[in-house]
XYZ file of C-alpha atoms in Angstrom:
566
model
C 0.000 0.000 0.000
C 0.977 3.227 -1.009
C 2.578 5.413 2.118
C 1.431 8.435 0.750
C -0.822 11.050 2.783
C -4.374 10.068 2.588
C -7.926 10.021 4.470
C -8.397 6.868 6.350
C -10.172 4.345 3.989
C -11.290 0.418 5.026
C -12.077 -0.069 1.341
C -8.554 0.370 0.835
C -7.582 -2.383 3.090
C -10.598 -4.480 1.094
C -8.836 -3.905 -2.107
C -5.812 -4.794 -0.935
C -6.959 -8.716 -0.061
C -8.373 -9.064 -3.513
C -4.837 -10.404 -5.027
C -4.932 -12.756 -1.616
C -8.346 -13.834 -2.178
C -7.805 -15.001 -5.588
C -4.156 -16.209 -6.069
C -3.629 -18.411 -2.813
C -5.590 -20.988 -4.107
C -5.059 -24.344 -6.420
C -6.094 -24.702 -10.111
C -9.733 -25.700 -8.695
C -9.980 -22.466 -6.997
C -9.664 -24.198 -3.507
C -7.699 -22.372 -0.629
C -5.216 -22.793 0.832
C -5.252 -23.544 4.993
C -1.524 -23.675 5.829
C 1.085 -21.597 4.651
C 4.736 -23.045 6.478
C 7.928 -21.051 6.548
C 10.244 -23.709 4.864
C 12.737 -23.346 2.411
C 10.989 -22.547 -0.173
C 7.737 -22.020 1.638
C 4.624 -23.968 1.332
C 1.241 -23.394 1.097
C -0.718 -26.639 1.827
C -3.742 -27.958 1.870
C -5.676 -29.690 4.972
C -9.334 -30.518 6.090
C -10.187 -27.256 6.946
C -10.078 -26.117 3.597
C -13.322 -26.881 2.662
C -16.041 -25.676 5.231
C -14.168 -23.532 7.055
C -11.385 -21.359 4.860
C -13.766 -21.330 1.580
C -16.711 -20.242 3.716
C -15.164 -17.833 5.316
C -12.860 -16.606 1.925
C -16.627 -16.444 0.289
C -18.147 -14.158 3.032
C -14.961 -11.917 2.805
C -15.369 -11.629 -1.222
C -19.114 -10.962 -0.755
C -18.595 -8.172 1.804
C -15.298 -7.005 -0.210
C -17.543 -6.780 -3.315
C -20.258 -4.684 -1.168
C -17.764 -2.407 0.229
C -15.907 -1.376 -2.812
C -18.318 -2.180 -5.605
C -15.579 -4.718 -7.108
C -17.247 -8.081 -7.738
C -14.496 -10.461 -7.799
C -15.070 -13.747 -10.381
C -14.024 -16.379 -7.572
C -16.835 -15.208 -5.592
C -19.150 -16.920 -7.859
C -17.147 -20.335 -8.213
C -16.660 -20.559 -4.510
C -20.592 -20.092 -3.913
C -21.023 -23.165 -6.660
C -18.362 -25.385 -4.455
C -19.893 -24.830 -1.529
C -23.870 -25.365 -3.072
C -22.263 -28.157 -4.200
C -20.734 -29.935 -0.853
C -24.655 -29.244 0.430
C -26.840 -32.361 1.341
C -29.882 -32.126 -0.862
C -31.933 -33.554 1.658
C -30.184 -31.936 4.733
C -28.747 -28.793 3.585
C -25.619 -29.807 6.039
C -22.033 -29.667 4.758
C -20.522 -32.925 3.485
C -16.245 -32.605 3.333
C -15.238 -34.633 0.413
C -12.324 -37.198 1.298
C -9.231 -36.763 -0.356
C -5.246 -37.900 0.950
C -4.852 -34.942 3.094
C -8.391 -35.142 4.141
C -10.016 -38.478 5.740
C -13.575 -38.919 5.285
C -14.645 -37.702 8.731
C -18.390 -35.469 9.843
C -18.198 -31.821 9.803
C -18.086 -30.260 13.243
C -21.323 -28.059 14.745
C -18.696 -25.123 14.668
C -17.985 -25.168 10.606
C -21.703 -25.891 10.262
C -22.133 -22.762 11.559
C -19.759 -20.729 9.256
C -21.376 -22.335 6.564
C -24.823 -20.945 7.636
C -23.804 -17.496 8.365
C -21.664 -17.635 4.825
C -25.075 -18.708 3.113
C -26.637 -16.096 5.073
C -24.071 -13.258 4.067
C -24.657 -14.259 0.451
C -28.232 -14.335 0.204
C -28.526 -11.221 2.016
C -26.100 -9.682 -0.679
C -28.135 -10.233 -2.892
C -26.427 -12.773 -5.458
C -27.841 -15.707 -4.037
C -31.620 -15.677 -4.011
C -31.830 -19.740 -3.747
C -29.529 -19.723 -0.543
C -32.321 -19.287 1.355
C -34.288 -22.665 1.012
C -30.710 -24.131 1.480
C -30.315 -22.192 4.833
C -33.991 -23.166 6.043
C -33.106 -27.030 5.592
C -30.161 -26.858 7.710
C -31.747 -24.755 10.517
C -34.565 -27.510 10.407
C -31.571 -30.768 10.894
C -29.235 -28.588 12.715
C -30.743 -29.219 16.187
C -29.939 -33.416 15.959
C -26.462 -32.463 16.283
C -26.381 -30.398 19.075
C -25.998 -33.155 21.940
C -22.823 -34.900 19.797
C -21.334 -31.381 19.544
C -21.918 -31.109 23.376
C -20.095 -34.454 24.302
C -17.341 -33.924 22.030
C -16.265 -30.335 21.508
C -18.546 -28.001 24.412
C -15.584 -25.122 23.664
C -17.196 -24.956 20.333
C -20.593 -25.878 20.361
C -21.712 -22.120 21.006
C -19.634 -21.357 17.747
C -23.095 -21.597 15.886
C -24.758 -19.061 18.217
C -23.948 -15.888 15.847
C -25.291 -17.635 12.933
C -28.319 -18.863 14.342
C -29.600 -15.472 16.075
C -28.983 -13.313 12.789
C -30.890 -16.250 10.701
C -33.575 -15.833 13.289
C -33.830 -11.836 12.855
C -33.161 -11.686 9.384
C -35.286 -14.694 8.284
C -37.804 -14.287 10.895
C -37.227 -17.576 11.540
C -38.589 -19.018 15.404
C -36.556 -22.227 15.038
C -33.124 -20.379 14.335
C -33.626 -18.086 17.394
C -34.981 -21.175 19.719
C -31.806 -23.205 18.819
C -29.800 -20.391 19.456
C -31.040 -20.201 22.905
C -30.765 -23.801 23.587
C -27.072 -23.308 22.379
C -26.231 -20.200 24.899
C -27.793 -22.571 27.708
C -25.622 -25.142 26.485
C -22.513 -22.783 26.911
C -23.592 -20.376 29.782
C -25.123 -23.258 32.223
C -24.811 -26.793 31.068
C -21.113 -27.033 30.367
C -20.291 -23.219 31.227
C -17.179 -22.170 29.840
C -17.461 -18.898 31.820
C -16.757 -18.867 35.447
C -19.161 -16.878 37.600
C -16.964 -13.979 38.259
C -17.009 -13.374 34.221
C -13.690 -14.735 33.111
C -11.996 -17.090 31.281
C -8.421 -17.230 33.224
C -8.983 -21.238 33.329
C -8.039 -21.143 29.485
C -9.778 -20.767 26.472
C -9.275 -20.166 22.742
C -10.039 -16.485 21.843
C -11.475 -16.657 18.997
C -14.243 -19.230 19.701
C -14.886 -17.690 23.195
C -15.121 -14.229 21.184
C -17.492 -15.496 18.757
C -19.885 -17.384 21.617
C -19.968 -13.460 22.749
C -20.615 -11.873 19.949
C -23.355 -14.162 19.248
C -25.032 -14.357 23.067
C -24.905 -10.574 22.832
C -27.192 -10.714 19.633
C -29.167 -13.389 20.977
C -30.176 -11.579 24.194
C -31.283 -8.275 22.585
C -33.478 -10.310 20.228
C -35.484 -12.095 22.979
C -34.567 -9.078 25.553
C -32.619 -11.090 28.343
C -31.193 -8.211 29.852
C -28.776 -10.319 32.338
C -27.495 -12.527 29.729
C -26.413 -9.106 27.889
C -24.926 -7.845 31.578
C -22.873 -11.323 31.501
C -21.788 -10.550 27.930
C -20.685 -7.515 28.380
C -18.679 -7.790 31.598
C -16.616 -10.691 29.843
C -16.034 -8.332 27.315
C -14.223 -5.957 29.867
C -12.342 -9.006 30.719
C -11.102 -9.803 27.789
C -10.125 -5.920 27.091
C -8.134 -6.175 30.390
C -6.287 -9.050 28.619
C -5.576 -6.993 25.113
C -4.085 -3.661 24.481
C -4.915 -0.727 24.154
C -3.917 -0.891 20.089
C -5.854 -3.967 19.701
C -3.047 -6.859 20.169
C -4.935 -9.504 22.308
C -3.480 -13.400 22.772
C -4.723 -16.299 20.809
C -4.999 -18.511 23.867
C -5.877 -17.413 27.359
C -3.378 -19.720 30.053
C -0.652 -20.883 27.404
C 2.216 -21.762 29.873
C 5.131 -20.932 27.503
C 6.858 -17.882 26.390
C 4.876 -17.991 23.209
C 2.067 -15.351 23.094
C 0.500 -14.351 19.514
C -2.327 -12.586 17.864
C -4.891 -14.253 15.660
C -6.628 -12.560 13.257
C -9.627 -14.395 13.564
C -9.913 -13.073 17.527
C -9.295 -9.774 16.414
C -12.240 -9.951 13.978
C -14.338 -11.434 17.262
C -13.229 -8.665 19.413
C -14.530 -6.540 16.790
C -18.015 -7.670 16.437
C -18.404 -8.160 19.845
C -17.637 -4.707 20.558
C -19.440 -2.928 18.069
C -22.597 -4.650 18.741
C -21.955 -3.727 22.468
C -21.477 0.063 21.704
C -24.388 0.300 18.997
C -26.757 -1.077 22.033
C -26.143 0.875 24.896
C -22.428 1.308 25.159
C -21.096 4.206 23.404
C -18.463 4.438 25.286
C -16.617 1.616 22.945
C -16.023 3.117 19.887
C -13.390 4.739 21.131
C -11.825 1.146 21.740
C -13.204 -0.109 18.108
C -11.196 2.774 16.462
C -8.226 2.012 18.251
C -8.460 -1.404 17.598
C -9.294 -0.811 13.418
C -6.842 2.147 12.530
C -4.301 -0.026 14.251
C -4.056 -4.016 15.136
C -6.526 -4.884 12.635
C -5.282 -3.387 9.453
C -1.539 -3.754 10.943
C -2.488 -7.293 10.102
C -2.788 -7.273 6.867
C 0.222 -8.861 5.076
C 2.076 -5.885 3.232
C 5.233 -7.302 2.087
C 5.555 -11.281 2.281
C 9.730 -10.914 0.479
C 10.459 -13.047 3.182
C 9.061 -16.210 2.256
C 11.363 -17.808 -0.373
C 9.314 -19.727 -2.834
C 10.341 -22.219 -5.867
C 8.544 -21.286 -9.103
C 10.568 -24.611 -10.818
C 8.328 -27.057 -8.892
C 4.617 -27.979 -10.389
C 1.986 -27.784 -7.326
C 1.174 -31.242 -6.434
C -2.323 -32.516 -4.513
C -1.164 -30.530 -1.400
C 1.033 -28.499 -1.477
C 2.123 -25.263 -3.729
C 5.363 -23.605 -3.479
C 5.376 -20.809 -6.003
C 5.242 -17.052 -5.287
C 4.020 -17.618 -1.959
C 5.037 -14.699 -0.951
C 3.398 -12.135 -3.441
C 0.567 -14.464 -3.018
C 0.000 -13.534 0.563
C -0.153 -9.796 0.497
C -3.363 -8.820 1.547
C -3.462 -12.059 3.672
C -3.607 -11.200 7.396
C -2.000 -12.589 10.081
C -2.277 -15.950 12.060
C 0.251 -15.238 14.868
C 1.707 -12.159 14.948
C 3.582 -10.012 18.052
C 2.921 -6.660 18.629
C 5.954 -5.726 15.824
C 5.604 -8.543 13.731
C 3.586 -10.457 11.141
C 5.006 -13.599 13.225
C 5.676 -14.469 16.694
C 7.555 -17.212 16.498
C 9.024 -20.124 14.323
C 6.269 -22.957 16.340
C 4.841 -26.077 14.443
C 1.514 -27.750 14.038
C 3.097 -30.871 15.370
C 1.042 -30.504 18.823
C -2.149 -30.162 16.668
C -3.062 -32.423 13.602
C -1.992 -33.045 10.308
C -0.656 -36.314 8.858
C 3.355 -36.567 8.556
C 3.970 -34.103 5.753
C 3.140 -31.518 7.692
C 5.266 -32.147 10.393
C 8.142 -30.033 11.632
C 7.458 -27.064 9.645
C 7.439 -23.788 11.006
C 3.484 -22.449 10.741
C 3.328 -18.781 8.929
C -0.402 -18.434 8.387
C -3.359 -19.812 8.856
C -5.778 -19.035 6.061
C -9.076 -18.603 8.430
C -7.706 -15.827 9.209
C -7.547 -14.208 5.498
C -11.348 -14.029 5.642
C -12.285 -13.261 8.955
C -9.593 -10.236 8.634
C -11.858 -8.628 5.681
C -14.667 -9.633 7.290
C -13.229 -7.042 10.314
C -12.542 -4.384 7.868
C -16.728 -4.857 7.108
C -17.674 -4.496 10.648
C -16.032 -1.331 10.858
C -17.304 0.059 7.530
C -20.469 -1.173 8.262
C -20.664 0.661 11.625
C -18.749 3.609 11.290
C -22.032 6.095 10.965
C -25.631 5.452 10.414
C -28.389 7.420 9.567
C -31.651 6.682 11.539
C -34.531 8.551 13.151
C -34.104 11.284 10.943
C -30.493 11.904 12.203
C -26.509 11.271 11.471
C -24.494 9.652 13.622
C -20.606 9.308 13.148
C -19.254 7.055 15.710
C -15.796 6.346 13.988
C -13.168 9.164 12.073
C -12.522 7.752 9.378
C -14.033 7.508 5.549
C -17.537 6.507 5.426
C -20.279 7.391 2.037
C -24.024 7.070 2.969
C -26.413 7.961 0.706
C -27.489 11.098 3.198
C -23.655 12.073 3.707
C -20.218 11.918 2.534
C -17.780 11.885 5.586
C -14.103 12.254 5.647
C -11.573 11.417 8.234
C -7.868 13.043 8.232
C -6.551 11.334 11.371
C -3.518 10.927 11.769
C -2.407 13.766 9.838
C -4.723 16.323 11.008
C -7.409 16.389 13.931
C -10.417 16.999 11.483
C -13.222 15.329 10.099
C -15.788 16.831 6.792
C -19.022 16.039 6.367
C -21.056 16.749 3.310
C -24.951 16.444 3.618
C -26.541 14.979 1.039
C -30.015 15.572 3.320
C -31.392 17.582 5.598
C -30.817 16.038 8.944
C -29.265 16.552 12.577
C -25.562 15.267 13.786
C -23.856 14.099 16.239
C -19.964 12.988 16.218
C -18.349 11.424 18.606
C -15.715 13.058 20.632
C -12.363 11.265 20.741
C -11.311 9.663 23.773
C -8.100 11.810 23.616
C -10.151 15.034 23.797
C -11.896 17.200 25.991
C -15.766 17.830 24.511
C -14.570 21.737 24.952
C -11.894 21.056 22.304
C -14.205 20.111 19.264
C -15.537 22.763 17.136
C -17.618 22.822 14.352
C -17.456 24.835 11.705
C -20.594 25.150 8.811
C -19.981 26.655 5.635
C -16.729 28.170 7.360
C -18.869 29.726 10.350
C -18.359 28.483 14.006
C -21.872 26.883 15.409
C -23.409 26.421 18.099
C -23.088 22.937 19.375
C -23.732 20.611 22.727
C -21.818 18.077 24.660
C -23.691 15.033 25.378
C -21.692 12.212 27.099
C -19.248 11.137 24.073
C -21.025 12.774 21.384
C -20.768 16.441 19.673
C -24.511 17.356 18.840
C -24.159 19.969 16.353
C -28.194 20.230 15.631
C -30.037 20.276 12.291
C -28.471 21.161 8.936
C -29.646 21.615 5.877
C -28.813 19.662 2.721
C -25.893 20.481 0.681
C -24.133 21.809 3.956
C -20.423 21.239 4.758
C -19.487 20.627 8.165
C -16.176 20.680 9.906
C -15.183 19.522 13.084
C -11.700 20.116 14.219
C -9.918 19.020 17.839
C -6.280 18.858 18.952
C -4.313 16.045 17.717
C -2.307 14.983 20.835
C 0.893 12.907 20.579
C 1.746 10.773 23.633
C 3.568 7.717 24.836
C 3.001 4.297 26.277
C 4.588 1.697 28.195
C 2.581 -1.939 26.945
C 3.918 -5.275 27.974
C 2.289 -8.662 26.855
C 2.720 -12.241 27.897
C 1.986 -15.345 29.466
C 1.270 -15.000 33.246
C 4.382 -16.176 35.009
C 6.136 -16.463 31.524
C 8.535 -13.981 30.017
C 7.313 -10.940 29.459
C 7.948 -8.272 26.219
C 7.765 -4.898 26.396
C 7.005 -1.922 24.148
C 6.987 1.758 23.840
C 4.163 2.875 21.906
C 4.121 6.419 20.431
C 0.161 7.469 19.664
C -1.049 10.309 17.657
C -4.590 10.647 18.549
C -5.799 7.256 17.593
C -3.198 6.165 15.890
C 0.393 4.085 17.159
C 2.474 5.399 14.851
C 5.891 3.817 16.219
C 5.904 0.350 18.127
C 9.641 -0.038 19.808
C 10.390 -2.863 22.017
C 12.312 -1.977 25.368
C 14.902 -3.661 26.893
C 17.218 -6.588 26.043
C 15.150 -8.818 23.273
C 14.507 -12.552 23.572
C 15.425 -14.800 20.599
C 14.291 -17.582 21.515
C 11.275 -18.480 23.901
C 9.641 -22.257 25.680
C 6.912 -22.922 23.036
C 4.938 -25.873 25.572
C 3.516 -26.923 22.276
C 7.006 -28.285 20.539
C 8.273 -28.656 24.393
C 11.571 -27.067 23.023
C 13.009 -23.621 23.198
C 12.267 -21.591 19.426
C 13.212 -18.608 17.566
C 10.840 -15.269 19.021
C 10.181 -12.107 16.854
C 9.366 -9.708 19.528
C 12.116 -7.582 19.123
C 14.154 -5.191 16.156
C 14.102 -8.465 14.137
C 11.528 -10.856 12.432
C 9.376 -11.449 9.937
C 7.047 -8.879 8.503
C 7.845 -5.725 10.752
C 4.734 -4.047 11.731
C 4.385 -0.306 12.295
C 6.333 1.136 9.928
C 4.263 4.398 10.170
C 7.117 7.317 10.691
C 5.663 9.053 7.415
C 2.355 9.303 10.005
C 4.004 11.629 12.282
C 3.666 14.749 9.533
C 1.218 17.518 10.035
C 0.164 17.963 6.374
C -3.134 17.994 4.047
C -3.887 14.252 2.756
C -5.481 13.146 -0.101
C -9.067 11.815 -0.125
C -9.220 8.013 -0.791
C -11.197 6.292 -2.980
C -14.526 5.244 -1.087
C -17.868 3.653 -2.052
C -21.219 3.933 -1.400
C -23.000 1.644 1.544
C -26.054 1.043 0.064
C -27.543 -0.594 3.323
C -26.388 -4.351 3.022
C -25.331 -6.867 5.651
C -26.364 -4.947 8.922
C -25.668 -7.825 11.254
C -24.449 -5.795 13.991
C -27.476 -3.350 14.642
C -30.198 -5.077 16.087
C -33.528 -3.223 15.553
């Protein structure tokens, strides 16, 4: 991406993962799962390929397309695969069985990407016969609740997001009643919360995240008001565990020196936030922009010259090792550090996979190339809405409605434009970093009147065709972040912010090379420090004062709304 000056744009990010979405795949258009740091590198296939990474590589493409207005051509063939792998009778997933992948049933937990995948589709509007598809597995979804239970209970609540939005979107009773039986399932039966709303026992971020983010949705459809109490205080937990910039760990209680970011969390965090703040706490978009302008798009692969590839070898069955590397920009991270696309050089060997994946150092993980555009959706989605007659702008950055064209110019400048399209009131909220005496508002070049009201800048009713300009300080300041395993090693950063924005991230102290990974039960290389893979924040261009271009943005013509419950 370009380091040139310019407004803060998610559909830039989104246009970025096209050349991921598209080129790390096989000649049948399948994806990839693992990429492995060898020499040359490898990008292989496994069982998750199928249900999970396609699924969630077709909801990215669909919300890609809806954000930028790009439709991309593999959007269509995945959407045929996965009609394709659909029992007739059942509508349930079926994985084909191949040499890397045994013949084996698909888990509750990629059932439920597949639903909320066919949802995302038919709701975009390509996919008008995804909806009889959808209805047949709500209807035989429910026999294989109890086997989920027994076998996997951290993931049986993985469906829970899927369900509730089928159930307000469809107006379908069944989706919303399995849902509930799901969160009982989760919150009571087999709780995987302890009482005093944590998860310090252990548990995988990303699944707890997206149990959340789905209870949350499922309580303010049938108004359980302490279910959405429980939600919510877990979600201050698991911000006590993250940063302020959005870093949080993969795994809560790892007992190594290993601790990493996954994508897929971050996208969880995400979602489960913004649903929180559009439904009664405002007071977390401050923590969604931090999270976006920083961690989030951070993870997006930018340069991936460090994995060697071998363009003299013919991809076999498995495994692919040309251009890896060019292939991956736009990919997003399945590990990083706070500084790096990669934590550390750790294996799958303590996980799955059959021998030939075996002592190989673990890169990516390709779940995480979909859920990362799916994060850059959430934001778009939420940053403003128009409703009741009234704008609201909740996050600075680049947004088009069809009532108003906004405009943000953090980190360059503490000012954000807005150009009505329609007459209509607005509010925008007031940085965390700022004092509500500190905004002004400008219209047409004149100062007006406005009010303070908790987090928001009311500036009142204005008419269409009016430009308004709010301006605030744009504070620099400095923080001291450390992450890690409790009773583990511990790494340590100084963060430089410029209003929302970490523009330099430089570890302190002597650096680690090498760090216990319990998983390989061996000592292994660490990128926490100067040097690694993929060095993140490389912003120093972002600490200029000057006038930036406007990006190129598109127009959010109202699709996908998952995260707004009305």
């Amino acid at each position: 991406m370009s380091t040139a000056a310019k407004t803060f744009s998610l559909e830039e990010y989104a246009r970025r993962s096209f050349n991921y979405l598209t080129r790390m795949v096989d000649g049948e258009h399948l994806p990839y799962f693992h990429v492995f740091w060898t020499d040359p590198a490898e990008a292989a296939h496994d069982f998750p390929d199928w249900g999970d990474v396609m699924c969630r590589q077709l909801q990215a493409a669909t919300m890609a397309r809806i954000m930028t207005g790009c439709e991309l051509p593999i959007e269509s063939i995945w959407l045929e695969k996965v009609f394709a792998r659909l029992d007739p009778r059942t509508g349930l997933f079926v994985q084909p069985q191949t040499a890397y992948c045994p013949e084996q049933p698909v888990s509750f937990a990629v059932q439920g990407l597949v639903l909320y995948t066919l949802l995302t589709v038919w709701l975009g509007g390509q996919c008008p016969e995804a909806e009889g598809a959808i209805r047949r597995m709500i209807e035989h979804l429910p026999a294989l609740v109890e086997e989920s239970a027994s076998k996997e209970p951290g993931w049986t609540g993985f469906g829970i997001k899927s369900l509730a939005a089928c159930g307000r979107f469809m107006d379908c009773p069944q989706a919303i009643e399995l849902a509930g039986r799901l969160v009982h399932q989760v919150f009571a039966v087999n709780p995987l919360f302890s009482p005093d709303n944590t998860f310090r026992h252990g548990g995988h971020m990303h699944g707890n995240l997206r149990i959340l983010s789905g209870a949350a949705e499922y309580a303010l459809a049938v108004g359980d008001p302490e279910l959405y109490s429980r939600v919510d205080a877990l979600y201050r937990y698991v911000r006590s565990e993250a940063t302020s910039f959005g870093f949080l760990p993969e795994v809560i209680g790892r007992t190594g020196d290993i601790v990493a970011c996954e994508t897929c969390a971050v996208m969880d965090y995400l979602a489960l936030m913004v649903t929180l703040a559009n439904h009664g706490h405002p007071e977390y978009w401050s923590d969604v922009e931090r999270l976006v302008r920083n961690h989030l798009v951070e993870s997006q692969v930018a340069d991936g010259a460090w994995l060697d590839s071998d363009c003299s070898r013919a991809d076999d069955a498995q495994f692919s090792r040309r251009r890896i590397g060019s292939r991956m920009v736009g990919g997003y991270a399945g590990w990083s550090s706070p500084n790096h696309i990669l934590a550390a050089r750790e294996t799958m060997n303590a996980h799955w996979g059959g021998p030939e994946l075996k002592n190989k150092t673990r890169a990516f993980q390709n779940c995480c190339g979909g859920s990362g555009t799916h994060g850059l959706f959430i934001a778009w989605k939420n940053a403003a809405r128009y409703r009741d007659e009234g704008l609201e702008v909740w996050l600075h950055v680049d947004k088009r409605l069809p009532q108003a064209e906004i405009r943000g110019y953090q980190p360059y400048q503490g000012r954000l434009t807005i150009e009505l399209k329609e007459s209509c009131a607005v509010k925008v909220r007031v940085p965390a970093f700022v004092a509500g005496d500190q905004m002004r508002a400008t219209v047409a070049g004149r100062s007006v009147e406005t009010r303070i009201w908790g987090n928001a800048m009311c500036i009142g009713r204005q008419p269409a065709g009016a430009r308004i300009e709010v301006s605030y300080p744009l504070t620099e300041r400095e923080e001291q972040v450390s992450v890690g395993n409790p009773g583990r090693r511990q790494y340590r950063y100084q963060v430089r912010w410029k209003g929302d924005t970490v523009i330099a991230m430089t570890p302190v102290g002597d650096s680690a090379k090498t760090g216990y990974s319990e998983y390989d039960q061996r000592e292994v290389e660490v990128f926490y420090g100067e040097d690694g893979p993929g060095r993140l924040y490389q912003r120093d261009q972002m600490a200029a004062s000057v006038e930036p271009e406007l990006s190129e943005i598109h127009l959010d013509e109202g699709w996908l709304d998952f995260w707004f419950v009305r």
